[in-house]
Amino acid sequence: MSQMLKSSGAMAAATLTSRVLGMVREMVYAAFMGKRPVAQCVHPRLPGAQLFRRLLAKARWTAAFIPIFKQKEFTHGEMEMWRSANAVISGLVTAAAGVTVVAVLGNFRLAGGRPGTV
């Protein structure tokens, strides 16, 4: 079996797992929260998180990064290739952490600065 086919199968399995876990998350959320006022308060904030996911996910980064990644391997060697990958992943994690902190602080401020309020 070719390496490309194995890699494609791994990505398909990861995507399927992600979709199933997302469905389970929504089912658990509905079972615990239902249509209570707290659920109505939290649910409108989710589209912001979904927008961030749509902008950064869905293979856009993969389509942009893989050609550059492979070019680094051919021109500068494997060590530089992995160093570049580490820099990109570190940047993405830092950006995601920054957005998370801003979102949490924004929600805290919307709640009137009182911990434990939604």
PDB file of C-alpha atoms in Angstrom:
ATOM      1  CA  MET A   1       0.000   0.000   0.000  1.00  0.00           C
ATOM      2  CA  SER A   2       1.407   3.405  -0.903  1.00  0.00           C
ATOM      3  CA  GLN A   3       2.373   5.979   1.710  1.00  0.00           C
ATOM      4  CA  MET A   4      -0.078   8.492   0.186  1.00  0.00           C
ATOM      5  CA  LEU A   5      -2.968   6.059   0.587  1.00  0.00           C
ATOM      6  CA  LYS A   6      -2.008   5.364   4.219  1.00  0.00           C
ATOM      7  CA  SER A   7      -1.768   9.087   4.960  1.00  0.00           C
ATOM      8  CA  SER A   8      -5.120   9.744   3.296  1.00  0.00           C
ATOM      9  CA  GLY A   9      -6.706   6.963   5.312  1.00  0.00           C
ATOM     10  CA  ALA A  10      -5.271   8.371   8.535  1.00  0.00           C
ATOM     11  CA  MET A  11      -6.653  11.842   7.730  1.00  0.00           C
ATOM     12  CA  ALA A  12     -10.054  10.375   6.860  1.00  0.00           C
ATOM     13  CA  ALA A  13     -10.113   8.428  10.132  1.00  0.00           C
ATOM     14  CA  ALA A  14      -9.142  11.538  12.110  1.00  0.00           C
ATOM     15  CA  THR A  15     -11.861  13.581  10.374  1.00  0.00           C
ATOM     16  CA  LEU A  16     -14.485  10.902  11.016  1.00  0.00           C
ATOM     17  CA  THR A  17     -13.443  10.682  14.672  1.00  0.00           C
ATOM     18  CA  SER A  18     -13.675  14.456  14.988  1.00  0.00           C
ATOM     19  CA  ARG A  19     -17.168  14.511  13.484  1.00  0.00           C
ATOM     20  CA  VAL A  20     -18.418  11.699  15.724  1.00  0.00           C
ATOM     21  CA  LEU A  21     -16.969  13.344  18.837  1.00  0.00           C
ATOM     22  CA  GLY A  22     -18.576  16.643  17.807  1.00  0.00           C
ATOM     23  CA  MET A  23     -21.945  14.927  17.538  1.00  0.00           C
ATOM     24  CA  VAL A  24     -21.438  13.305  20.949  1.00  0.00           C
ATOM     25  CA  ARG A  25     -20.501  16.716  22.393  1.00  0.00           C
ATOM     26  CA  GLU A  26     -23.719  18.253  21.056  1.00  0.00           C
ATOM     27  CA  MET A  27     -25.793  15.357  22.394  1.00  0.00           C
ATOM     28  CA  VAL A  28     -24.246  15.670  25.861  1.00  0.00           C
ATOM     29  CA  TYR A  29     -24.709  19.447  25.775  1.00  0.00           C
ATOM     30  CA  ALA A  30     -28.387  19.048  24.857  1.00  0.00           C
ATOM     31  CA  ALA A  31     -28.914  16.405  27.548  1.00  0.00           C
ATOM     32  CA  PHE A  32     -27.399  18.549  30.312  1.00  0.00           C
ATOM     33  CA  MET A  33     -28.438  22.038  29.254  1.00  0.00           C
ATOM     34  CA  GLY A  34     -31.637  21.541  27.283  1.00  0.00           C
ATOM     35  CA  LYS A  35     -33.528  24.786  26.683  1.00  0.00           C
ATOM     36  CA  ARG A  36     -32.845  26.350  30.052  1.00  0.00           C
ATOM     37  CA  PRO A  37     -31.872  30.056  30.231  1.00  0.00           C
ATOM     38  CA  VAL A  38     -28.218  29.202  30.863  1.00  0.00           C
ATOM     39  CA  ALA A  39     -28.081  27.246  27.602  1.00  0.00           C
ATOM     40  CA  GLN A  40     -29.684  30.150  25.757  1.00  0.00           C
ATOM     41  CA  CYS A  41     -27.015  32.441  27.181  1.00  0.00           C
ATOM     42  CA  VAL A  42     -24.071  30.270  26.158  1.00  0.00           C
ATOM     43  CA  HIS A  43     -25.238  29.085  22.746  1.00  0.00           C
ATOM     44  CA  PRO A  44     -25.129  32.457  20.877  1.00  0.00           C
ATOM     45  CA  ARG A  45     -21.415  32.788  21.712  1.00  0.00           C
ATOM     46  CA  LEU A  46     -20.546  29.536  19.917  1.00  0.00           C
ATOM     47  CA  PRO A  47     -20.692  30.968  16.349  1.00  0.00           C
ATOM     48  CA  GLY A  48     -17.637  33.084  17.166  1.00  0.00           C
ATOM     49  CA  ALA A  49     -15.684  29.963  18.010  1.00  0.00           C
ATOM     50  CA  GLN A  50     -17.037  28.258  14.902  1.00  0.00           C
ATOM     51  CA  LEU A  51     -15.909  31.187  12.746  1.00  0.00           C
ATOM     52  CA  PHE A  52     -12.388  30.942  14.185  1.00  0.00           C
ATOM     53  CA  ARG A  53     -12.346  27.205  13.487  1.00  0.00           C
ATOM     54  CA  ARG A  54     -13.563  27.713   9.931  1.00  0.00           C
ATOM     55  CA  LEU A  55     -10.952  30.354   9.223  1.00  0.00           C
ATOM     56  CA  LEU A  56      -8.037  28.286  10.515  1.00  0.00           C
ATOM     57  CA  ALA A  57      -9.098  24.716   9.827  1.00  0.00           C
ATOM     58  CA  LYS A  58     -10.571  22.765   6.956  1.00  0.00           C
ATOM     59  CA  ALA A  59      -7.235  21.953   5.302  1.00  0.00           C
ATOM     60  CA  ARG A  60      -6.432  25.588   4.464  1.00  0.00           C
ATOM     61  CA  TRP A  61      -3.277  25.484   6.547  1.00  0.00           C
ATOM     62  CA  THR A  62      -2.378  22.080   5.182  1.00  0.00           C
ATOM     63  CA  ALA A  63      -2.783  23.199   1.571  1.00  0.00           C
ATOM     64  CA  ALA A  64      -0.615  26.251   2.208  1.00  0.00           C
ATOM     65  CA  PHE A  65       1.973  24.634   4.452  1.00  0.00           C
ATOM     66  CA  ILE A  66       2.794  21.285   2.829  1.00  0.00           C
ATOM     67  CA  PRO A  67       4.428  22.702  -0.346  1.00  0.00           C
ATOM     68  CA  ILE A  68       6.595  25.057   1.721  1.00  0.00           C
ATOM     69  CA  PHE A  69       7.398  22.244   4.145  1.00  0.00           C
ATOM     70  CA  LYS A  70       8.572  19.940   1.351  1.00  0.00           C
ATOM     71  CA  GLN A  71      10.523  22.744  -0.339  1.00  0.00           C
ATOM     72  CA  LYS A  72      12.402  23.376   2.927  1.00  0.00           C
ATOM     73  CA  GLU A  73      13.324  19.689   3.030  1.00  0.00           C
ATOM     74  CA  PHE A  74      14.791  19.759  -0.474  1.00  0.00           C
ATOM     75  CA  THR A  75      16.590  23.113  -0.188  1.00  0.00           C
ATOM     76  CA  HIS A  76      17.747  23.240   3.453  1.00  0.00           C
ATOM     77  CA  GLY A  77      17.522  19.686   4.768  1.00  0.00           C
ATOM     78  CA  GLU A  78      15.402  17.802   7.236  1.00  0.00           C
ATOM     79  CA  MET A  79      16.556  19.673  10.359  1.00  0.00           C
ATOM     80  CA  GLU A  80      15.530  23.062   8.933  1.00  0.00           C
ATOM     81  CA  MET A  81      12.262  21.583   7.703  1.00  0.00           C
ATOM     82  CA  TRP A  82      11.295  20.462  11.221  1.00  0.00           C
ATOM     83  CA  ARG A  83      12.530  23.722  12.729  1.00  0.00           C
ATOM     84  CA  SER A  84      10.181  25.599  10.391  1.00  0.00           C
ATOM     85  CA  ALA A  85       7.292  23.281  11.251  1.00  0.00           C
ATOM     86  CA  ASN A  86       7.938  23.865  14.952  1.00  0.00           C
ATOM     87  CA  ALA A  87       7.903  27.640  14.420  1.00  0.00           C
ATOM     88  CA  VAL A  88       4.586  27.510  12.550  1.00  0.00           C
ATOM     89  CA  ILE A  89       2.926  25.257  15.125  1.00  0.00           C
ATOM     90  CA  SER A  90       4.232  27.401  17.982  1.00  0.00           C
ATOM     91  CA  GLY A  91       2.814  30.491  16.300  1.00  0.00           C
ATOM     92  CA  LEU A  92      -0.577  28.872  15.797  1.00  0.00           C
ATOM     93  CA  VAL A  93      -0.735  27.670  19.403  1.00  0.00           C
ATOM     94  CA  THR A  94       0.234  31.134  20.650  1.00  0.00           C
ATOM     95  CA  ALA A  95      -2.416  32.797  18.465  1.00  0.00           C
ATOM     96  CA  ALA A  96      -5.088  30.331  19.608  1.00  0.00           C
ATOM     97  CA  ALA A  97      -4.126  30.909  23.259  1.00  0.00           C
ATOM     98  CA  GLY A  98      -4.338  34.671  22.730  1.00  0.00           C
ATOM     99  CA  VAL A  99      -7.797  34.428  21.173  1.00  0.00           C
ATOM    100  CA  THR A 100      -8.910  32.158  24.022  1.00  0.00           C
ATOM    101  CA  VAL A 101      -7.690  34.598  26.677  1.00  0.00           C
ATOM    102  CA  VAL A 102      -9.437  37.512  24.946  1.00  0.00           C
ATOM    103  CA  ALA A 103     -12.668  35.493  24.680  1.00  0.00           C
ATOM    104  CA  VAL A 104     -12.576  34.454  28.335  1.00  0.00           C
ATOM    105  CA  LEU A 105     -11.857  37.992  29.515  1.00  0.00           C
ATOM    106  CA  GLY A 106     -14.590  39.319  27.226  1.00  0.00           C
ATOM    107  CA  ASN A 107     -17.112  36.867  28.656  1.00  0.00           C
ATOM    108  CA  PHE A 108     -15.995  37.761  32.182  1.00  0.00           C
ATOM    109  CA  ARG A 109     -16.581  41.425  31.442  1.00  0.00           C
ATOM    110  CA  LEU A 110     -19.991  40.712  29.870  1.00  0.00           C
ATOM    111  CA  ALA A 111     -20.950  38.873  33.051  1.00  0.00           C
ATOM    112  CA  GLY A 112     -20.325  42.044  35.032  1.00  0.00           C
ATOM    113  CA  GLY A 113     -16.944  40.948  36.373  1.00  0.00           C
ATOM    114  CA  ARG A 114     -18.535  38.422  38.702  1.00  0.00           C
ATOM    115  CA  PRO A 115     -16.995  34.947  38.676  1.00  0.00           C
ATOM    116  CA  GLY A 116     -19.454  32.129  38.262  1.00  0.00           C
ATOM    117  CA  THR A 117     -22.051  34.124  36.320  1.00  0.00           C
ATOM    118  CA  VAL A 118     -23.020  33.292  32.791  1.00  0.00           C
TER     119      VAL A 118
END
